[in-house]
Amino acid sequence: MITPAASASTVPGSVRLGYGVGSFCTATVNAVPGLLLLYYMTNFLAVPAWLAGVVVTAPKVWDLLLNPLVGRWSDRTVSRWGPRRPWMLAGACTLPVAFFLVFAGPSLTGAPAAAYVAACFLATATAYALFEVPYKAMPGEMTHDYHERTSLLQWRMVFIGVATAISGVLAPAIATSEGQEGTLSSYRLMGVTIAAVLLLAMLGSFLGTARAPMTGAPEADRGTWREQFAAIRGNRPFLWLTVLACTQMLAASMMLAAAPYFATYTIGDPKATQTLFAALVGPILLTMPLWVRLSRRFDKRGAMVLAASLFGTGTAAAMATPLLGAVWAHVTILLVGVGYAGLQLLQFSMLADVIAADAAATGKRRAGVLTGLWTAIESGVSSFGALIFGVTLSLGGFVESQPDTPVRQPDSAVTAVLLGQTAVPALIIFASVLVTLKYRLRPPAAPEPSASA
């Protein structure tokens, strides 16, 4: 069941824990394919870099249709489990299987292998939407308090940090457990291990949110698609937040796709992918209380500008890695991690604010539609990070290969790897600072004390 709470402000600790553990799904499904899938296809399945980039990007186009539809379904769902949780359970039962199949390593190479991975990745995106869209809609319906939403999502970010560590450290470690760069069988083992983690975390979140408060609008918006989209087009905070999130995640996804190449061809050690990811996710685990305080001190918009600036500075500084070495690379990624922690927390806190403000203004429950559109557009745009990096590699003359026939990459390809990891994402993330200034939603004014007080 879901607990009605018309005036709730504080979310119980057990619900925070139950909600937070669901972030294993968010972090893992984004991070593992973002980090390993392009490399897996180009270096194990002999898929050309440009085609591998298309495979990573193409299933995300499906999100543009599916995510808003799932959100609309969840808005209109009436059940004893509430409107969101039945869909979360459906995703929990299907996503782990689809995820494993992506890395199952069929006896295919080139275009046939690309077609197989594309089909499995499309199934993964579908199952992911069933869980993730309703899941992300929930914080905006759990509390009326502007700052309590940030505090609630702090728990989510802690789990994202843990999940990202598993994705970025454990997953590459398993994938490369056999030989310098790994084997198809080690990638299969990685796939089944991460699938098991997903299953446990998603079921845990479904059970843990059983007593979540429900402060959102009680009545679903039953308008037509045209009516709903017309209303959303007039929601300026939502539109600017979507543009902001897309810009930031495009830069982050490009860095994720570039990381194994950066470790292999710039640092000279494929296993450095794990330590680079540790440097990235460590700040997520350690800096959440700091970002919560900064969001109160400078408001969420000011804290977002600071976070993006730190991210961009660290990314740009990593360009000096060929001169200053591996230690410098890890220091710069640590700075990126501090900024990335703030970006992640503040994005979702702002989304919860937009959902709550929309419900207060309209009296209609359409958190699912808003979240579906936001996740679809963000996911679709961010997936272009892998495509842009794949095209960058192709322009640099990168040569695809298989483990038993390694090739020496030309200097132009090595340069393309460096630019794809550093200069291009830095330019994108600094552009997001300008977008942040267009976001106008502020905390509601505190009520003035009465004359008798």
XYZ file of C-alpha atoms in Angstrom:
453
model
C 0.000 0.000 0.000
C 0.958 3.642 -0.256
C 0.479 5.969 2.671
C -1.589 9.104 2.082
C 0.000 12.153 3.652
C -1.627 15.360 2.601
C 0.719 17.550 4.606
C 3.758 15.353 5.126
C 7.167 17.003 5.147
C 9.559 14.368 6.534
C 9.991 11.014 4.789
C 10.557 8.050 7.164
C 14.057 6.617 7.260
C 12.910 3.139 6.208
C 11.307 4.586 3.072
C 14.443 6.609 2.294
C 16.454 3.407 2.507
C 13.978 1.458 0.399
C 13.806 4.185 -2.206
C 17.553 4.709 -2.289
C 18.412 1.088 -3.029
C 16.516 1.350 -6.315
C 19.301 3.596 -7.559
C 21.348 0.468 -8.183
C 19.179 0.121 -11.295
C 19.748 3.709 -12.435
C 23.487 3.719 -11.928
C 24.192 0.223 -13.193
C 22.123 0.230 -16.371
C 23.587 3.590 -17.345
C 27.172 3.022 -16.252
C 28.012 -0.525 -17.367
C 26.872 -0.211 -21.006
C 28.138 3.365 -21.060
C 31.533 2.226 -19.870
C 31.975 -1.164 -21.534
C 29.511 -1.723 -24.365
C 31.258 0.309 -27.061
C 34.641 -1.219 -26.151
C 33.103 -4.719 -25.993
C 31.753 -4.401 -29.532
C 34.816 -2.809 -31.154
C 37.437 -4.965 -29.411
C 35.628 -8.310 -28.968
C 32.964 -8.516 -31.658
C 34.905 -6.680 -34.405
C 32.140 -4.125 -34.886
C 33.333 -0.897 -36.599
C 33.485 2.029 -34.156
C 30.863 4.115 -35.966
C 28.421 1.189 -36.099
C 29.013 0.378 -32.433
C 28.197 4.014 -31.634
C 24.947 3.693 -33.567
C 24.035 0.502 -31.669
C 24.532 2.213 -28.307
C 22.512 5.227 -29.448
C 19.681 3.736 -31.552
C 17.725 1.898 -28.784
C 17.522 5.177 -26.883
C 15.323 6.600 -29.634
C 12.716 4.082 -28.475
C 12.787 5.825 -25.088
C 11.321 8.952 -26.669
C 8.135 6.986 -27.365
C 8.107 4.488 -24.521
C 9.047 6.556 -21.457
C 6.228 9.111 -21.697
C 3.819 6.236 -22.375
C 4.965 4.351 -19.258
C 4.708 7.571 -17.268
C 1.157 8.146 -18.508
C 0.189 4.563 -17.633
C 1.607 4.910 -14.134
C -0.189 8.248 -13.596
C -3.491 6.534 -14.373
C -2.849 3.277 -12.519
C -5.100 2.564 -9.556
C -3.961 -0.277 -7.303
C -3.479 -1.134 -3.651
C 0.268 -0.707 -4.309
C -0.193 2.865 -5.494
C 0.262 4.151 -9.063
C 4.023 3.612 -9.395
C 5.045 0.350 -7.737
C 3.276 -2.189 -10.014
C 5.404 -0.905 -12.903
C 8.556 -1.074 -10.797
C 7.834 -4.757 -10.136
C 7.354 -5.426 -13.849
C 10.749 -3.869 -14.564
C 12.407 -5.841 -11.778
C 11.207 -9.114 -13.308
C 12.411 -8.385 -16.854
C 15.433 -6.073 -16.788
C 18.044 -8.480 -15.311
C 17.390 -11.064 -18.049
C 17.612 -8.536 -20.878
C 20.761 -6.994 -19.410
C 22.565 -10.345 -19.272
C 21.709 -11.092 -22.901
C 23.451 -7.883 -24.027
C 26.794 -9.322 -22.875
C 26.037 -12.983 -23.607
C 28.696 -12.995 -26.343
C 27.167 -14.907 -29.288
C 29.413 -16.465 -31.919
C 28.965 -13.499 -34.211
C 31.182 -10.670 -35.417
C 30.754 -7.472 -37.389
C 27.291 -6.403 -38.524
C 25.463 -9.583 -37.313
C 26.930 -9.103 -33.845
C 25.868 -5.459 -33.912
C 22.301 -6.486 -34.815
C 22.167 -8.989 -31.939
C 23.444 -6.479 -29.379
C 21.054 -3.817 -30.685
C 18.040 -6.119 -30.226
C 19.051 -7.066 -26.682
C 19.845 -3.480 -25.786
C 16.402 -2.432 -27.046
C 14.808 -5.026 -24.740
C 16.943 -3.717 -21.892
C 15.792 -0.146 -22.557
C 12.162 -1.286 -22.520
C 12.449 -3.124 -19.209
C 14.454 -0.261 -17.733
C 11.683 2.224 -18.575
C 9.077 0.111 -16.750
C 11.050 0.506 -13.516
C 12.852 3.808 -13.872
C 10.104 6.191 -14.989
C 7.741 5.469 -12.067
C 10.719 5.278 -9.712
C 11.967 8.763 -10.594
C 8.452 10.198 -10.318
C 8.094 9.214 -6.652
C 10.226 11.850 -4.804
C 8.093 14.732 -6.077
C 5.080 12.979 -4.514
C 6.621 12.027 -1.157
C 6.912 15.453 0.496
C 5.861 19.084 0.118
C 9.136 20.368 1.583
C 11.572 21.963 -0.927
C 14.730 21.100 1.041
C 13.435 17.747 2.305
C 13.471 16.537 -1.299
C 17.215 17.202 -1.486
C 17.720 15.413 1.814
C 15.674 12.438 0.575
C 17.640 12.267 -2.656
C 20.901 12.400 -0.712
C 20.155 8.800 0.264
C 19.550 7.952 -3.359
C 22.905 9.426 -4.308
C 24.735 7.369 -1.698
C 23.360 4.225 -3.310
C 24.218 5.595 -6.746
C 27.785 5.975 -5.502
C 27.888 2.377 -4.300
C 26.252 1.122 -7.486
C 28.590 3.163 -9.656
C 31.518 1.684 -7.760
C 30.177 -1.788 -8.506
C 29.611 -0.832 -12.130
C 32.879 0.984 -12.655
C 35.192 -1.123 -10.508
C 33.684 -4.593 -10.100
C 32.233 -4.896 -13.623
C 35.504 -4.019 -15.412
C 37.425 -6.197 -12.946
C 35.286 -9.219 -13.820
C 35.321 -8.368 -17.533
C 39.139 -8.250 -17.543
C 39.643 -11.167 -15.144
C 40.906 -13.398 -17.961
C 43.829 -11.822 -19.790
C 44.895 -8.217 -20.165
C 41.683 -7.036 -21.828
C 39.362 -9.927 -20.907
C 37.569 -12.550 -22.962
C 34.044 -13.209 -24.143
C 33.532 -15.631 -21.253
C 34.666 -13.048 -18.698
C 32.181 -10.567 -20.162
C 29.446 -13.203 -19.829
C 30.381 -13.681 -16.168
C 30.233 -9.921 -15.663
C 26.785 -9.804 -17.281
C 25.263 -12.489 -15.067
C 26.821 -10.984 -11.911
C 25.466 -7.496 -12.585
C 22.074 -8.967 -13.549
C 21.862 -10.643 -10.125
C 22.704 -7.363 -8.391
C 19.985 -5.614 -10.398
C 17.364 -8.194 -9.458
C 18.062 -7.947 -5.718
C 18.193 -4.134 -5.689
C 15.026 -3.603 -7.726
C 12.983 -6.056 -5.676
C 14.368 -4.433 -2.517
C 13.190 -1.019 -3.698
C 9.747 -2.339 -4.594
C 9.347 -3.774 -1.089
C 11.042 -0.850 0.671
C 8.704 1.800 -0.755
C 5.516 0.010 0.339
C 4.856 2.683 2.996
C 6.010 5.707 1.012
C 3.943 8.873 1.721
C 1.791 10.186 -1.109
C 1.528 13.984 -1.121
C 0.994 14.452 -4.843
C -2.241 15.350 -6.591
C -4.839 12.622 -5.936
C -6.444 12.856 -9.396
C -4.632 11.725 -12.544
C -4.498 14.045 -15.534
C -6.729 12.311 -18.081
C -6.274 14.852 -20.844
C -5.239 13.873 -24.340
C -1.580 13.755 -25.363
C -2.020 17.069 -27.186
C -3.476 18.732 -24.074
C -0.754 17.364 -21.827
C 2.083 18.372 -24.144
C 0.586 21.835 -24.534
C 0.600 22.260 -20.749
C 4.161 20.962 -20.499
C 5.369 23.357 -23.187
C 4.266 26.168 -20.929
C 6.222 24.803 -17.947
C 9.438 26.799 -18.297
C 11.261 25.336 -15.262
C 10.678 21.826 -16.632
C 11.871 22.762 -20.110
C 15.064 24.457 -18.918
C 15.798 21.646 -16.459
C 15.473 19.134 -19.300
C 17.899 21.089 -21.488
C 20.280 21.398 -18.533
C 20.204 17.679 -17.731
C 20.665 16.724 -21.388
C 23.728 18.927 -21.733
C 25.343 17.601 -18.577
C 24.622 13.947 -19.259
C 25.880 14.235 -22.841
C 29.272 15.246 -21.444
C 29.198 12.535 -18.758
C 28.181 9.766 -21.172
C 30.936 10.729 -23.604
C 33.486 10.442 -20.799
C 32.073 7.060 -19.787
C 32.356 5.707 -23.314
C 35.899 7.086 -23.600
C 37.161 5.775 -20.243
C 38.379 2.279 -21.317
C 40.104 3.793 -24.353
C 41.619 6.553 -22.202
C 42.956 3.941 -19.774
C 44.296 1.728 -22.586
C 45.721 4.222 -25.063
C 46.489 7.353 -22.996
C 47.506 5.928 -19.620
C 48.722 2.645 -21.117
C 46.944 0.283 -18.709
C 43.460 -1.126 -19.461
C 42.950 -1.959 -15.786
C 43.253 1.754 -14.922
C 39.559 1.944 -15.889
C 38.789 0.586 -12.429
C 40.882 3.089 -10.487
C 39.646 5.979 -12.607
C 36.096 4.982 -11.760
C 37.000 4.718 -8.092
C 38.252 8.311 -8.268
C 34.977 9.322 -9.920
C 32.560 7.639 -7.506
C 34.448 8.221 -4.258
C 33.213 11.824 -4.001
C 29.615 10.673 -4.566
C 29.849 8.675 -1.348
C 31.649 11.384 0.635
C 30.336 14.774 -0.500
C 26.542 14.410 -0.317
C 26.178 16.273 3.022
C 28.342 19.061 1.571
C 26.153 19.449 -1.511
C 22.996 19.445 0.620
C 24.439 22.329 2.673
C 25.572 24.184 -0.450
C 22.104 23.868 -1.981
C 20.644 25.477 1.137
C 23.310 28.181 1.240
C 23.354 29.181 -2.448
C 20.014 27.662 -3.546
C 20.015 24.723 -5.934
C 20.789 26.814 -8.997
C 23.915 28.366 -7.464
C 25.124 24.980 -6.249
C 24.538 23.565 -9.750
C 26.755 26.248 -11.309
C 29.526 25.350 -8.854
C 29.176 21.617 -9.526
C 29.327 22.054 -13.318
C 32.362 24.329 -13.002
C 34.248 21.728 -10.959
C 33.317 18.996 -13.441
C 34.474 21.068 -16.420
C 37.712 22.180 -14.770
C 38.716 18.617 -13.939
C 37.843 17.383 -17.410
C 39.846 20.101 -19.133
C 42.822 19.564 -16.825
C 42.944 15.873 -17.828
C 44.250 16.956 -21.237
C 47.690 17.173 -19.630
C 47.740 13.426 -18.838
C 50.233 12.511 -21.638
C 52.688 14.973 -20.070
C 51.976 14.478 -16.353
C 51.070 10.789 -16.200
C 48.576 8.479 -14.534
C 48.589 10.131 -11.096
C 47.580 13.449 -12.666
C 44.772 11.710 -14.553
C 43.374 10.298 -11.309
C 43.596 13.663 -9.512
C 41.665 15.397 -12.279
C 39.010 12.671 -12.348
C 38.665 13.050 -8.574
C 37.809 16.720 -9.133
C 35.346 15.676 -11.843
C 33.783 13.294 -9.320
C 33.170 16.082 -6.797
C 31.331 18.089 -9.452
C 29.499 15.045 -10.819
C 28.163 14.235 -7.347
C 26.601 17.675 -7.140
C 25.159 17.481 -10.653
C 23.447 14.174 -9.975
C 21.932 15.198 -6.641
C 20.727 18.595 -7.825
C 19.276 17.385 -11.129
C 16.895 14.971 -9.428
C 16.093 17.347 -6.590
C 15.128 20.012 -9.148
C 13.017 17.468 -11.047
C 11.143 16.633 -7.822
C 10.567 20.382 -7.276
C 9.168 20.778 -10.792
C 6.821 17.804 -10.289
C 5.570 19.150 -6.956
C 5.093 22.673 -8.340
C 3.157 21.314 -11.320
C 0.834 19.276 -9.083
C 0.253 22.276 -6.803
C -0.530 24.535 -9.762
C -2.789 22.151 -11.704
C -4.220 19.789 -9.078
C -3.512 16.918 -11.487
C -1.222 13.902 -11.099
C 1.102 13.823 -14.082
C 4.448 13.164 -12.442
C 4.778 10.087 -14.622
C 4.348 11.984 -17.879
C 6.795 14.689 -16.782
C 9.328 12.133 -15.613
C 8.828 9.991 -18.713
C 9.501 12.902 -21.018
C 12.473 14.046 -18.954
C 14.118 10.619 -18.804
C 13.392 9.899 -22.480
C 14.901 13.127 -23.729
C 17.838 13.003 -21.296
C 18.575 9.356 -22.074
C 18.284 9.881 -25.818
C 20.563 12.910 -25.849
C 23.093 11.417 -23.427
C 23.352 8.294 -25.578
C 24.761 10.490 -28.300
C 27.870 10.699 -26.130
C 28.884 7.215 -27.248
C 27.957 8.024 -30.836
C 29.986 11.258 -30.827
C 32.933 9.442 -29.324
C 32.612 6.579 -31.820
C 32.597 9.048 -34.707
C 35.573 10.834 -33.147
C 37.465 7.530 -33.076
C 36.591 6.803 -36.694
C 37.731 10.263 -37.794
C 40.978 9.617 -35.933
C 41.513 6.365 -37.841
C 40.783 3.935 -34.991
C 41.065 0.292 -36.156
C 38.589 -2.242 -34.762
C 39.952 -5.623 -33.657
C 39.435 -8.919 -31.834
C 41.422 -10.157 -28.797
C 43.378 -12.727 -30.841
C 44.334 -10.154 -33.497
C 45.360 -6.961 -31.629
C 46.409 -3.955 -33.684
C 48.597 -0.934 -33.050
C 46.515 2.217 -33.268
C 47.816 5.191 -35.279
C 48.838 8.350 -33.420
C 45.781 10.138 -34.786
C 43.502 7.587 -33.088
C 45.342 8.029 -29.769
C 44.864 11.793 -30.066
C 41.172 11.277 -30.806
C 40.851 9.240 -27.606
C 42.404 12.058 -25.560
C 40.205 14.762 -27.069
C 37.090 12.619 -26.691
C 37.805 12.133 -22.986
C 38.778 15.711 -22.159
C 38.347 18.706 -24.473
C 34.958 17.923 -26.018
C 33.166 16.994 -22.745
C 34.683 20.083 -21.076
C 33.197 22.383 -23.709
C 29.795 20.702 -23.358
C 29.721 20.916 -19.555
C 30.736 24.588 -19.511
C 27.836 25.266 -21.892
C 25.520 23.797 -19.243
C 26.507 26.590 -16.852
C 24.851 29.095 -19.196
C 21.741 26.920 -19.377
C 21.555 26.755 -15.563
C 21.082 30.523 -15.399
C 17.787 30.125 -17.301
C 16.290 27.869 -14.602
C 14.058 30.026 -12.406
C 12.166 27.784 -9.962
C 12.920 28.917 -6.402
C 11.796 27.712 -2.955
C 8.365 28.916 -1.905
C 8.401 31.941 0.355
C 8.054 31.180 4.027
C 4.689 32.274 5.441
C 4.774 35.542 7.342
C 4.123 35.259 11.093
C 0.607 36.131 12.134
C -0.103 39.291 14.094
C -0.910 37.260 17.190
C 2.402 35.388 17.084
